Amino acid sequence: MKKIGLTLLTAFVGGALALGAYKMIENKYADNMSFEEKQKVYFTSNKSAPIVSSTGALDFTEAAAAATPAVVYIRTTYSSQTGGSGQNQLEQMFGDMFGQRMPQRGPQQASGSGVIISPDGYIVTNNHVVEKADKITVATNDHRRFEAKVIGTDPSTDLALIKISATDLPIVKLGNSDETRVGEWVLAVGNPFNLTSTVTAGIISAKGRNIGIIGSQDNEDENPFGRTRNQQGGPRLNKAIESFIQTDAAINPGNSGGALVNTKGELVGINAAIASHTGSYEGYGFAIPINLAKKVLNDIKKYGSVKRGFVGVSFTELNPEVAQQLGVSNTNGLYVNDVVPGGGAEQAGIKKGDIIDKVEGTQVYESSDLQEHVGRLQPGDKVNITVLRDGKEKNFAVTLKADATPTNRTAAVSKSAEELFNKLGASFQPLTAAEKAKFHVNSGVKVTQVRPGRVFDNFEIPVGSVITSINKQPINSVADIDKAITNLRNGNLVISGNYPDGTNFNNMFQVQ
């Protein structure tokens, strides 16, 4: 009996050790998984009855039930100096499409929606919903409230990734926007007017829409694809990537950042804008395709910013009128106005005057046909582009180039860690061993994004800088930053590190 008992005890201890080791490995592995991989693990472990497309019976109850628990309400607060998200020009053009603006004296407030995509609190929303926000409050479908911090943003696609401190949250299953079809039923789920979980239905009325709204207020932005209109000067480019899914599902103020789901309850788009003269629904809504969003969100989580490849051309969309002006016979495609010196297009052999006709064998009719495809790729990836030159097709394998990182420098508290983190206005990535050796530091995180009007921007701490300590506490991760900024003395925050050229800095500012 003693021998049997000893055997059972040994088996029990061994099993416990194995289970503990497995859990440690599982957690470490999970940190490196993409959102799509995390979701596969989640839905494998949490099996539910398959949702069958309900278009035949026009019954959307199952799809709505699958999506609504993971759609959240987002309220943002801005200081009077920042004056909201800075989208006044866009609001004048399209109405108050981006959420409820409530002008008032003192701090300004706005609102929008978001979609939980990971059980550990990652939420996708629009950049314009959280841009320049001092405080972000998230209300979940079960009426819990959290403060959120901005992990990173991508103004080029109008996407942002924020995070709340919570676990075991409901999520929306990521779908495949490439498989959506014009005429397909979809649901728009959001929180307009602070109404919990509003669902509207409609069809997809078009795909690949470029409505010229992202970045329209700033002509100085750069673009990996090129300008879509003739402009004077060199090939300065506009980074905006628009390939919207157009739907007639009712989208109203406050829907921005909400979910566009198919009849299986799968997320196929992030609601972004409405085209309206009144600021309310008039029949046209636009959503960012989820397949484009996947790349952006995974990059932000992994690198702190989006790693985007550049083709290196500026172009004009062809139509009969433009073709006549340029003296070309083709009325479809993208006319190459110029190529960026040293860019991927020039190195591959594409020339000014070529007409981009196909990308990866797919016909190109407008800029979005190229933009969305290239927007999913990384620097160093190759893309096959077919051009028309002298009436003949020529194929080129273009290696996408990375964007140049700027290196020149031209910063008693009761606020939460999330609010202070958002005030910093930056995204971070842990240093590699090689980077620590380069800067001769034992700890540090690299600045991968700096948002305008925030502390890092005001103190001219550029992308590529290294933060080694905050209030003399060594920094190696975002979690270390959270700890450091919640332990302030006299409201002072001291940030130390190195600029990209290796020069040391030591900045102190007063938290207000």
CSV table of C-alpha atoms in Angstrom, one decimal, residues 97-98 115 124-126 128 157-159 177-178 180 186-189 203-211 213-214 241-251 255-262 266-275 283-293 368 372 376:
chain,number,residue,atom,x,y,z
A,97,MET,CA,-19.8,62.0,-38.5
A,98,PHE,CA,-17.1,61.1,-36.0
A,115,VAL,CA,-14.6,46.5,-30.5
A,124,VAL,CA,-9.8,48.6,-31.8
A,125,THR,CA,-11.3,51.9,-32.6
A,126,ASN,CA,-10.8,54.9,-34.9
A,128,HIS,CA,-10.0,60.2,-34.7
A,157,THR,CA,-5.9,54.1,-41.9
A,158,ASP,CA,-7.7,56.0,-39.1
A,159,LEU,CA,-7.2,53.1,-36.7
A,177,SER,CA,-13.3,41.1,-45.6
A,178,ASP,CA,-11.9,39.8,-48.9
A,180,THR,CA,-17.5,40.0,-48.5
A,186,VAL,CA,-24.2,43.3,-42.8
A,187,LEU,CA,-24.9,44.7,-39.4
A,188,ALA,CA,-23.5,48.0,-37.9
A,189,VAL,CA,-23.0,47.7,-34.2
A,203,ILE,CA,-26.2,45.6,-47.4
A,204,ILE,CA,-22.7,46.2,-48.7
A,205,SER,CA,-23.2,48.6,-51.5
A,206,ALA,CA,-19.6,48.9,-52.7
A,207,LYS,CA,-16.1,47.9,-51.9
A,208,GLY,CA,-12.7,49.6,-52.3
A,209,ARG,CA,-14.2,53.1,-51.9
A,210,ASN,CA,-11.7,56.0,-51.8
A,211,ILE,CA,-13.6,59.1,-50.5
A,213,ILE,CA,-11.4,61.9,-46.2
A,214,ILE,CA,-8.3,60.6,-44.3
A,241,ILE,CA,-4.9,54.4,-47.2
A,242,GLU,CA,-8.6,54.3,-48.1
A,243,SER,CA,-10.3,51.2,-49.4
A,244,PHE,CA,-13.6,51.4,-47.5
A,245,ILE,CA,-16.5,49.0,-47.5
A,246,GLN,CA,-19.5,51.1,-48.3
A,247,THR,CA,-22.8,50.1,-46.6
A,248,ASP,CA,-26.3,51.5,-46.3
A,249,ALA,CA,-26.6,50.1,-42.7
A,250,ALA,CA,-27.5,53.2,-40.6
A,251,ILE,CA,-24.4,54.7,-39.0
A,255,ASN,CA,-20.8,54.7,-34.3
A,256,SER,CA,-17.2,55.5,-35.2
A,257,GLY,CA,-15.0,52.6,-34.2
A,258,GLY,CA,-17.9,50.2,-33.9
A,259,ALA,CA,-18.3,46.9,-35.6
A,260,LEU,CA,-19.5,46.0,-39.1
A,261,VAL,CA,-20.3,42.3,-39.0
A,262,ASN,CA,-21.6,39.7,-41.4
A,266,GLU,CA,-17.9,37.9,-37.8
A,267,LEU,CA,-16.1,41.3,-37.8
A,268,VAL,CA,-15.5,42.4,-41.4
A,269,GLY,CA,-15.0,46.1,-40.9
A,270,ILE,CA,-14.5,48.9,-38.4
A,271,ASN,CA,-17.0,51.7,-38.9
A,272,ALA,CA,-15.2,54.9,-39.7
A,273,ALA,CA,-17.4,57.6,-41.3
A,274,ILE,CA,-20.6,58.7,-42.9
A,275,ALA,CA,-21.1,61.0,-45.9
A,283,GLY,CA,-27.7,56.3,-46.6
A,284,TYR,CA,-23.9,56.1,-47.0
A,285,GLY,CA,-21.6,54.6,-44.4
A,286,PHE,CA,-18.0,53.5,-44.7
A,287,ALA,CA,-16.0,50.9,-42.8
A,288,ILE,CA,-12.3,50.0,-42.8
A,289,PRO,CA,-11.8,46.3,-44.1
A,290,ILE,CA,-10.8,44.1,-41.2
A,291,ASN,CA,-8.1,42.4,-43.3
A,292,LEU,CA,-6.3,45.7,-43.6
A,293,ALA,CA,-6.9,46.4,-39.9
A,368,SER,CA,-7.6,51.8,-53.5
A,372,GLU,CA,-5.2,48.2,-49.7
A,376,ARG,CA,-1.1,44.8,-45.7
